[in-house]
Short mmCIF file of C-alpha atoms in Angstrom, two decimals:
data_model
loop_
_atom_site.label_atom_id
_atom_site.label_comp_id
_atom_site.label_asym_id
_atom_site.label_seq_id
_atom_site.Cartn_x
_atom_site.Cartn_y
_atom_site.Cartn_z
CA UNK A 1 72.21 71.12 157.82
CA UNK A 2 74.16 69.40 160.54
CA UNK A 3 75.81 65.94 161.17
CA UNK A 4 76.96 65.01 164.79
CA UNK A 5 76.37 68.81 165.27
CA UNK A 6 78.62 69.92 162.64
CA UNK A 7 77.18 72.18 160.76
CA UNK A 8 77.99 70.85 156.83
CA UNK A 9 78.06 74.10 155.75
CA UNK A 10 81.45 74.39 158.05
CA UNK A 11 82.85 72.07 155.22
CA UNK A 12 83.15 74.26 152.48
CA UNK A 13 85.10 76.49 154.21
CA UNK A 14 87.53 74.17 155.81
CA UNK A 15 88.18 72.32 152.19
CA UNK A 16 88.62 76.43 150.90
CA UNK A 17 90.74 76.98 154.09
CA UNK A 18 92.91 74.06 153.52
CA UNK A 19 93.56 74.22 149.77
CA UNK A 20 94.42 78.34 149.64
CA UNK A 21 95.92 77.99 153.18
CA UNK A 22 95.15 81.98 153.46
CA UNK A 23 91.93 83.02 155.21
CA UNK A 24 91.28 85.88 152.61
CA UNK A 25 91.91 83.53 149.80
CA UNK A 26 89.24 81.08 150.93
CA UNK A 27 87.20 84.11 151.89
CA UNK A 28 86.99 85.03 148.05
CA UNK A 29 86.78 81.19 146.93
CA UNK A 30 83.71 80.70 148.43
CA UNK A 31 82.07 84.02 147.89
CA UNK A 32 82.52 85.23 151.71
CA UNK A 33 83.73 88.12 153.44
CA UNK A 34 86.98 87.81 155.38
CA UNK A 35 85.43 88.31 158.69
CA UNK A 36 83.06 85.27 157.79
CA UNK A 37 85.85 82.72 156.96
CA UNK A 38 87.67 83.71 160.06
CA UNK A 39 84.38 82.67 162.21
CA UNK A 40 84.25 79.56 160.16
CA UNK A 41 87.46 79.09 161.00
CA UNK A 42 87.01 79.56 164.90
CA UNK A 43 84.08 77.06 164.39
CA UNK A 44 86.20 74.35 163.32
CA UNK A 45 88.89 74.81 165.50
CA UNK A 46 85.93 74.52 168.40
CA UNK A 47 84.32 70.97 166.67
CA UNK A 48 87.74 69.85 165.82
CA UNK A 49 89.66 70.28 169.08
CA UNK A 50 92.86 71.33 167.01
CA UNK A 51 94.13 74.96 165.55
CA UNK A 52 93.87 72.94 161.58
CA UNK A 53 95.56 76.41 160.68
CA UNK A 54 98.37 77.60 162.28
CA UNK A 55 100.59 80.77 161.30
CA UNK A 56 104.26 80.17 160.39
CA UNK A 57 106.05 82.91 159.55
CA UNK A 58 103.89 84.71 156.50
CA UNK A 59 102.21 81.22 155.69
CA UNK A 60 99.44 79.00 157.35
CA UNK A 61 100.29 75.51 157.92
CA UNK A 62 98.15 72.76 158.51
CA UNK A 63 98.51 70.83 161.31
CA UNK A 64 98.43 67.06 161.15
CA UNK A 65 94.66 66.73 162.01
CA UNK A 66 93.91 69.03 159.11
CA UNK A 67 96.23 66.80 156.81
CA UNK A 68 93.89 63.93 157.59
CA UNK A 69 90.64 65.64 156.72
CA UNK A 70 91.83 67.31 153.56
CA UNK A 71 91.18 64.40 151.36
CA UNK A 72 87.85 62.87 153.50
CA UNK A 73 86.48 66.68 152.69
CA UNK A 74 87.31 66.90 149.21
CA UNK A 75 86.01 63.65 148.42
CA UNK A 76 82.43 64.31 150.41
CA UNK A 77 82.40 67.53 148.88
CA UNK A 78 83.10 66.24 145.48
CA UNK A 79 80.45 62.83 145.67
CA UNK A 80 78.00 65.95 146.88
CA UNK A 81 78.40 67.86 143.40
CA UNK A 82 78.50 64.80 141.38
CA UNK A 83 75.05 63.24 142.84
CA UNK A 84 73.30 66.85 143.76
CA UNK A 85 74.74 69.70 141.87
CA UNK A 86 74.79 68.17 138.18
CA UNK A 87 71.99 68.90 136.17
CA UNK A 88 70.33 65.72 135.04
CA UNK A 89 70.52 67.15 131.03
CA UNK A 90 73.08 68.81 128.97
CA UNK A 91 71.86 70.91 126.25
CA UNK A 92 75.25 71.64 124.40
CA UNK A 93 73.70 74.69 122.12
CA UNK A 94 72.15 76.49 124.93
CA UNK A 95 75.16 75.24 127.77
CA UNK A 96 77.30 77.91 129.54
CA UNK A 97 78.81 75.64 131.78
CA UNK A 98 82.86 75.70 131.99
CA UNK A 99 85.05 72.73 131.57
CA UNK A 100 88.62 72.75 132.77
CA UNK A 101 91.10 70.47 130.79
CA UNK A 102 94.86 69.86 132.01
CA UNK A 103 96.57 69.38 129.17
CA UNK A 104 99.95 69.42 128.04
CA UNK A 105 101.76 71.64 125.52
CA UNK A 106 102.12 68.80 123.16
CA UNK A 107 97.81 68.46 123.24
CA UNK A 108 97.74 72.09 123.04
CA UNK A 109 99.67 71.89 119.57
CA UNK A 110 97.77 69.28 118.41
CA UNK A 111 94.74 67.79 119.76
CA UNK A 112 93.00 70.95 121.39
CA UNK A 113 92.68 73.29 118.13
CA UNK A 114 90.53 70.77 116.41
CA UNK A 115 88.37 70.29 119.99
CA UNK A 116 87.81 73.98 120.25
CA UNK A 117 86.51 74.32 116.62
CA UNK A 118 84.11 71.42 117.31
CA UNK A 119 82.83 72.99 120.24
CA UNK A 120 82.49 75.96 119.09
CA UNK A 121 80.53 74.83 116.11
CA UNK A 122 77.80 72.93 118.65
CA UNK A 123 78.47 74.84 121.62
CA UNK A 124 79.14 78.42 121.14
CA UNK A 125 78.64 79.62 124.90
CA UNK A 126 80.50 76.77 126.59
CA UNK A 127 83.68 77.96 128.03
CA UNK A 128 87.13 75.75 128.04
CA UNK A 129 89.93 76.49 130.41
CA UNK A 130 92.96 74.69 129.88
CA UNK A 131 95.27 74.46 132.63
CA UNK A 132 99.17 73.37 132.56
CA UNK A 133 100.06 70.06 133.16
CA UNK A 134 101.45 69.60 136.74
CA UNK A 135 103.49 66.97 138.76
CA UNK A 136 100.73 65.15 140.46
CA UNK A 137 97.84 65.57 137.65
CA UNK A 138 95.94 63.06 139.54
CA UNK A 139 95.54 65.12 142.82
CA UNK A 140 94.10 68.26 140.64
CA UNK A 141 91.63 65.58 139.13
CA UNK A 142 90.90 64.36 143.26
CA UNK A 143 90.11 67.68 144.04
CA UNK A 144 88.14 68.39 140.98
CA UNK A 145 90.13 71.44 140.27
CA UNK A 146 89.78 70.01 136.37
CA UNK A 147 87.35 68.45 134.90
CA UNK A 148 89.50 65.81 132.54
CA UNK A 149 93.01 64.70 132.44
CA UNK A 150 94.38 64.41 128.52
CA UNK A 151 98.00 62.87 130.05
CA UNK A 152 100.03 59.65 128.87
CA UNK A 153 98.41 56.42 130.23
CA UNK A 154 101.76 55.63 132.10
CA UNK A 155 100.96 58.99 134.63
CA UNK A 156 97.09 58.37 134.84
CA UNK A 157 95.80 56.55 138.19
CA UNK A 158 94.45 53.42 138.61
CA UNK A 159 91.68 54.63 140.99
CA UNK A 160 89.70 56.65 138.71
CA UNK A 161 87.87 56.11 134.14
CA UNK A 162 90.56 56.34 131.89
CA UNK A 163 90.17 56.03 127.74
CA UNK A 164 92.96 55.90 125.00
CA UNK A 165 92.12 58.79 122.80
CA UNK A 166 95.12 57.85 120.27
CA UNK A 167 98.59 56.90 119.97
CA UNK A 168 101.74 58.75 119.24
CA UNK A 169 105.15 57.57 118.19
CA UNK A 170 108.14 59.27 117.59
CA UNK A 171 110.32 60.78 114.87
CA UNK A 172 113.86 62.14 114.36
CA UNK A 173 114.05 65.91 113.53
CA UNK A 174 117.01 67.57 111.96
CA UNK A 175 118.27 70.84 109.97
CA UNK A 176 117.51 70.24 106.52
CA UNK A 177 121.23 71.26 105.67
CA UNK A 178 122.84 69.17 108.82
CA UNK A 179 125.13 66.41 107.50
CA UNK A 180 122.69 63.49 108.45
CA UNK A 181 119.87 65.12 107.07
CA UNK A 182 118.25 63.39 104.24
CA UNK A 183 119.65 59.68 105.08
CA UNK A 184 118.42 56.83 107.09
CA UNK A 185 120.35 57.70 110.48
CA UNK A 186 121.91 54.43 111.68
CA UNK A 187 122.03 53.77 115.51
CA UNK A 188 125.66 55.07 116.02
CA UNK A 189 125.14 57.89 114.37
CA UNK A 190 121.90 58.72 116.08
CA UNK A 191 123.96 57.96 119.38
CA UNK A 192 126.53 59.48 118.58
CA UNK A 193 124.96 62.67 117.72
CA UNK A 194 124.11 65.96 119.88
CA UNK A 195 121.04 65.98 120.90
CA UNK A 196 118.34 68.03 121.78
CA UNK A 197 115.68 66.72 124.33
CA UNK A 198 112.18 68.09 126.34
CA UNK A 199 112.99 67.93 130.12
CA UNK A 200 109.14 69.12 131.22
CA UNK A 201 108.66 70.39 134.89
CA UNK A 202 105.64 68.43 135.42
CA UNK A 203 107.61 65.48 135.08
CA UNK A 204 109.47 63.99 137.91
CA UNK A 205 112.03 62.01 135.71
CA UNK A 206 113.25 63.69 132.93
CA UNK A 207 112.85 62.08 129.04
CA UNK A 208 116.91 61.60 129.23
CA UNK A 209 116.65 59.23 132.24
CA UNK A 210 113.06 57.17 130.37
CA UNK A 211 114.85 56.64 127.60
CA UNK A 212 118.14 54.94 129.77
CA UNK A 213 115.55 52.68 132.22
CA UNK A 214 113.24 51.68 129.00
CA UNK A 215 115.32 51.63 125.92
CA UNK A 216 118.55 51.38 127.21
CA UNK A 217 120.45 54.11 125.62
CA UNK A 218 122.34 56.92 126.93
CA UNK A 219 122.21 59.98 124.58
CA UNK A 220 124.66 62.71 124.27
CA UNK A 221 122.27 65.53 125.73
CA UNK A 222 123.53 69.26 124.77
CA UNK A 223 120.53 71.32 125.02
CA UNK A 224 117.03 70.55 127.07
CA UNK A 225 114.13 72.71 126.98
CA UNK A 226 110.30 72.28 128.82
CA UNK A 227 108.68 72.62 125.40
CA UNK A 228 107.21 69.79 123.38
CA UNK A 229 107.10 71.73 120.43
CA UNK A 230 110.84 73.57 120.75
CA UNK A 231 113.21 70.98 119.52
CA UNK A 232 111.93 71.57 115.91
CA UNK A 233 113.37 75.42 116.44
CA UNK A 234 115.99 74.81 118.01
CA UNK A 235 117.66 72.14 115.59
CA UNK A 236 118.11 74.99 112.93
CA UNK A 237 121.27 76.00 112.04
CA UNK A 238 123.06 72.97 113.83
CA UNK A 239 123.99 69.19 113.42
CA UNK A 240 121.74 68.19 116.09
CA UNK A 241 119.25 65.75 116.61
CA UNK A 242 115.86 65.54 118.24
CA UNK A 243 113.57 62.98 118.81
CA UNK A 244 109.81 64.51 119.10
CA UNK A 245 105.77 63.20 118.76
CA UNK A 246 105.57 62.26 115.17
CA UNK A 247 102.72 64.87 115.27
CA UNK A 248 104.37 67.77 116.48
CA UNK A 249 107.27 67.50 113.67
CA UNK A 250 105.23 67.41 110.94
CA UNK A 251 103.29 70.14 111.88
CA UNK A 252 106.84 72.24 112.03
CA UNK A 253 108.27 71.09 108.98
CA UNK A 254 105.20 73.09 107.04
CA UNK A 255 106.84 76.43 108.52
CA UNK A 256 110.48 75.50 109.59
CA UNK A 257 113.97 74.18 107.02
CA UNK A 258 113.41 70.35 109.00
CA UNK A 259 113.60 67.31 107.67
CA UNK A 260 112.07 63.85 109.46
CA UNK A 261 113.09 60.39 109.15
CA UNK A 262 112.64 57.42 111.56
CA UNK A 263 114.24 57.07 115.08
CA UNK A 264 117.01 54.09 114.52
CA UNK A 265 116.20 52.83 118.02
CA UNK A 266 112.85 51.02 119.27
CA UNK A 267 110.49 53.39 121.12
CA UNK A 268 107.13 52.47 122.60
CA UNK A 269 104.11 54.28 121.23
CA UNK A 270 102.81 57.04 123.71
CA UNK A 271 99.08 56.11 124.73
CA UNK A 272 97.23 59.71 125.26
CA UNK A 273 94.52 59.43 127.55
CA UNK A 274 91.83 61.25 129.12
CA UNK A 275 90.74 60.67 132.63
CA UNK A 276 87.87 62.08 134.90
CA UNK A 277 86.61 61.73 138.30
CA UNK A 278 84.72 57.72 139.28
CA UNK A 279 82.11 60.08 141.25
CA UNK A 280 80.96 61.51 137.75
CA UNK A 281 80.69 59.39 135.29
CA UNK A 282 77.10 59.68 134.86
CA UNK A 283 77.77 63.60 134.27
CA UNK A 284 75.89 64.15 131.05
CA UNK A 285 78.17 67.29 130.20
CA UNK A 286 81.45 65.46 130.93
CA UNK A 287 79.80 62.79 128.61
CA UNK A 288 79.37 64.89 125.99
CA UNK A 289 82.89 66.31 126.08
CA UNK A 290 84.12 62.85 126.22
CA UNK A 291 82.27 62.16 123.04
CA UNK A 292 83.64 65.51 121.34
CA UNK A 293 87.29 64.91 122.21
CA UNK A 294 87.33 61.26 120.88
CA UNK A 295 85.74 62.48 117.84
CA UNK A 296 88.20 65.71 117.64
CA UNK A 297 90.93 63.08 116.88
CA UNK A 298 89.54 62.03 113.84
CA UNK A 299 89.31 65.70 112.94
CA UNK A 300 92.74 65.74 114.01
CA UNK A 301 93.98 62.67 112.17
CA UNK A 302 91.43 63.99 108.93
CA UNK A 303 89.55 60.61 109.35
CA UNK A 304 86.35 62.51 109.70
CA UNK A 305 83.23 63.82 106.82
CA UNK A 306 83.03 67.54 107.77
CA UNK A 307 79.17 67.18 107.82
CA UNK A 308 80.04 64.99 111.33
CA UNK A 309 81.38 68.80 113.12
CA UNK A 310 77.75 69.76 112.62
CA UNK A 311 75.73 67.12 114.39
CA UNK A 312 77.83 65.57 117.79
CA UNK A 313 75.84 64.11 120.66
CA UNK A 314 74.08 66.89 122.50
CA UNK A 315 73.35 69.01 119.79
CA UNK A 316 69.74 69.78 117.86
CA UNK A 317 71.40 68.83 115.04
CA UNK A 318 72.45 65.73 116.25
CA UNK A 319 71.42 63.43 119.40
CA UNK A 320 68.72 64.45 121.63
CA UNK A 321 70.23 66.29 125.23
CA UNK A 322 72.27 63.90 127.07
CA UNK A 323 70.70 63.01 129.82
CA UNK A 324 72.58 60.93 133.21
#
């Protein structure tokens, strides 16, 4: 098919070309040989008037004019799969379909267990890939390189569905023989403490520099680690403190010598959201998993009747297919 004689086929290749910047990479992307992609490639460069890709040093480079169409391509080729390619029906029991889910280590601890065994028990052939959480979530979500976001609702975007799944406040974690342990810390002494804290690398501020623009309060920092889950370890054996998800610290204290008690200063509940692309909301599959991580929360939380795991939307047992 063409438009203003480009052939739209021509677009598939360029939006390959420009996200793996590496003419082999695309080549395999899309399922074409080398020597294909690199006659794609001298078709652009012929509609567009402009090299797009240009070698520096070991690396391709995009020139300027290619920086312009990156996000016009995505976006047509995106709005194309959302109205063309989705299957009007989603069948979960017979589904092999694969959703991607950026998540972070903290939903991987807690949330995503309880997902997996819900989907399993409905939709045994689905497959789940959970990516890492990156610095600009939103872009991966643009580019529908995942399927949902499950990110705080401070670092979703305001262009595209969001949904609180649930909240999540904090706790204090400490060796169960530290001196403090046991007691209601005060405020000096939880300032005045050594402290532990989760400096992730998606994350452009770190949780040390939130915590002196929001709250106020400058900690005395003396180990930081990328981990959500860490801090519960790594308090062992020393008079530390560290503050962590509520969630994540009561899961540790079943296996670790912790005790918990409540953080002496105020701290705003974390909102954990999930957000997908505005082009498919009328995706019946991305409906259903909508549906199956809201109610894998209540699993979570143990708010739900185990007879619910058997009969979600989408299921024979349950709703009819979703349809969009």
């Amino acid at each position: 098919m063409r438009f203003n004689k480009l052939d739209l086929n021509l677009l598939v290749a360029l939006d390959a070309l420009l996200s793996e910047r590496s003419i082999s990479r695309a080549a395999e992307k899309v399922h074409l040989s080398q020597s294909a992609m690199s006659n794609a490639l001298a078709r652009l460069r012929e509609y567009f008037d402009d090299e797009l890709l240009v070698q520096v040093g070991r690396k391709m480079e995009p020139t300027p004019r290619a920086e312009g169409l990156a996000d016009a391509v995505r976006d047509i080729l995106v709005r194309v799969e959302a109205t063309i390619s989705t299957p009007p029906t989603f069948v979960a029991a017979e589904s092999t379909r694969v959703f991607r889910l950026l998540v972070s280590d903290f939903t991987l601890s807690t949330l995503i267990p309880h997902f997996l065994k819900r989907v399993y028990a409905c939709a045994p052939n689905v497959r789940i890939e959970l990516c890492p959480q990156v610095a600009q979530a939103a872009r991966s979500l643009e580019r529908a390189d995942v399927d949902m976001l499950i990110i705080p609702i401070d670092y979703c975007t305001g262009e595209h569905p969001t949904d609180i799944l649930f909240e999540e406040d904090y706790c204090c974690v400490m060796w169960n023989e530290a001196a403090l342990a046991g007691t209601a810390i005060t405020r000096e002494q939880y300032l005045g403490a050594g402290h532990i804290v989760v400096t992730p690398g998606h994350v452009d501020a770190t949780l040390a520099d939130w915590f002196g623009e929001r709250i106020g309060v400058q900690r005395k920092i003396e180990v930081t680690t990328f981990n959500f889950a860490a801090p519960a370890q790594l308090v062992v054996g020393t008079q530390r403190v560290a503050t962590m998800h509520r969630r994540l610290a009561e899961h540790a204290r079943r296996s670790l010598p912790i005790t918990i008690c409540d953080v002496p200063v105020t701290i705003p509940k974390m909102q954990q959201a999930m957000q997908w692309h505005s082009h498919r909301s009328a995706d019946p599959g991305l409906r259903w998993l909508r549906e199956n991580l809201k109610a894998s929360v209540l699993d979570m939380d143990g708010k739900n009747e185990t007879a619910a795991m058997h009969a979600p939307a989408g299921t024979p047992a349950g709703a009819q297919a979703l349809r969009s």
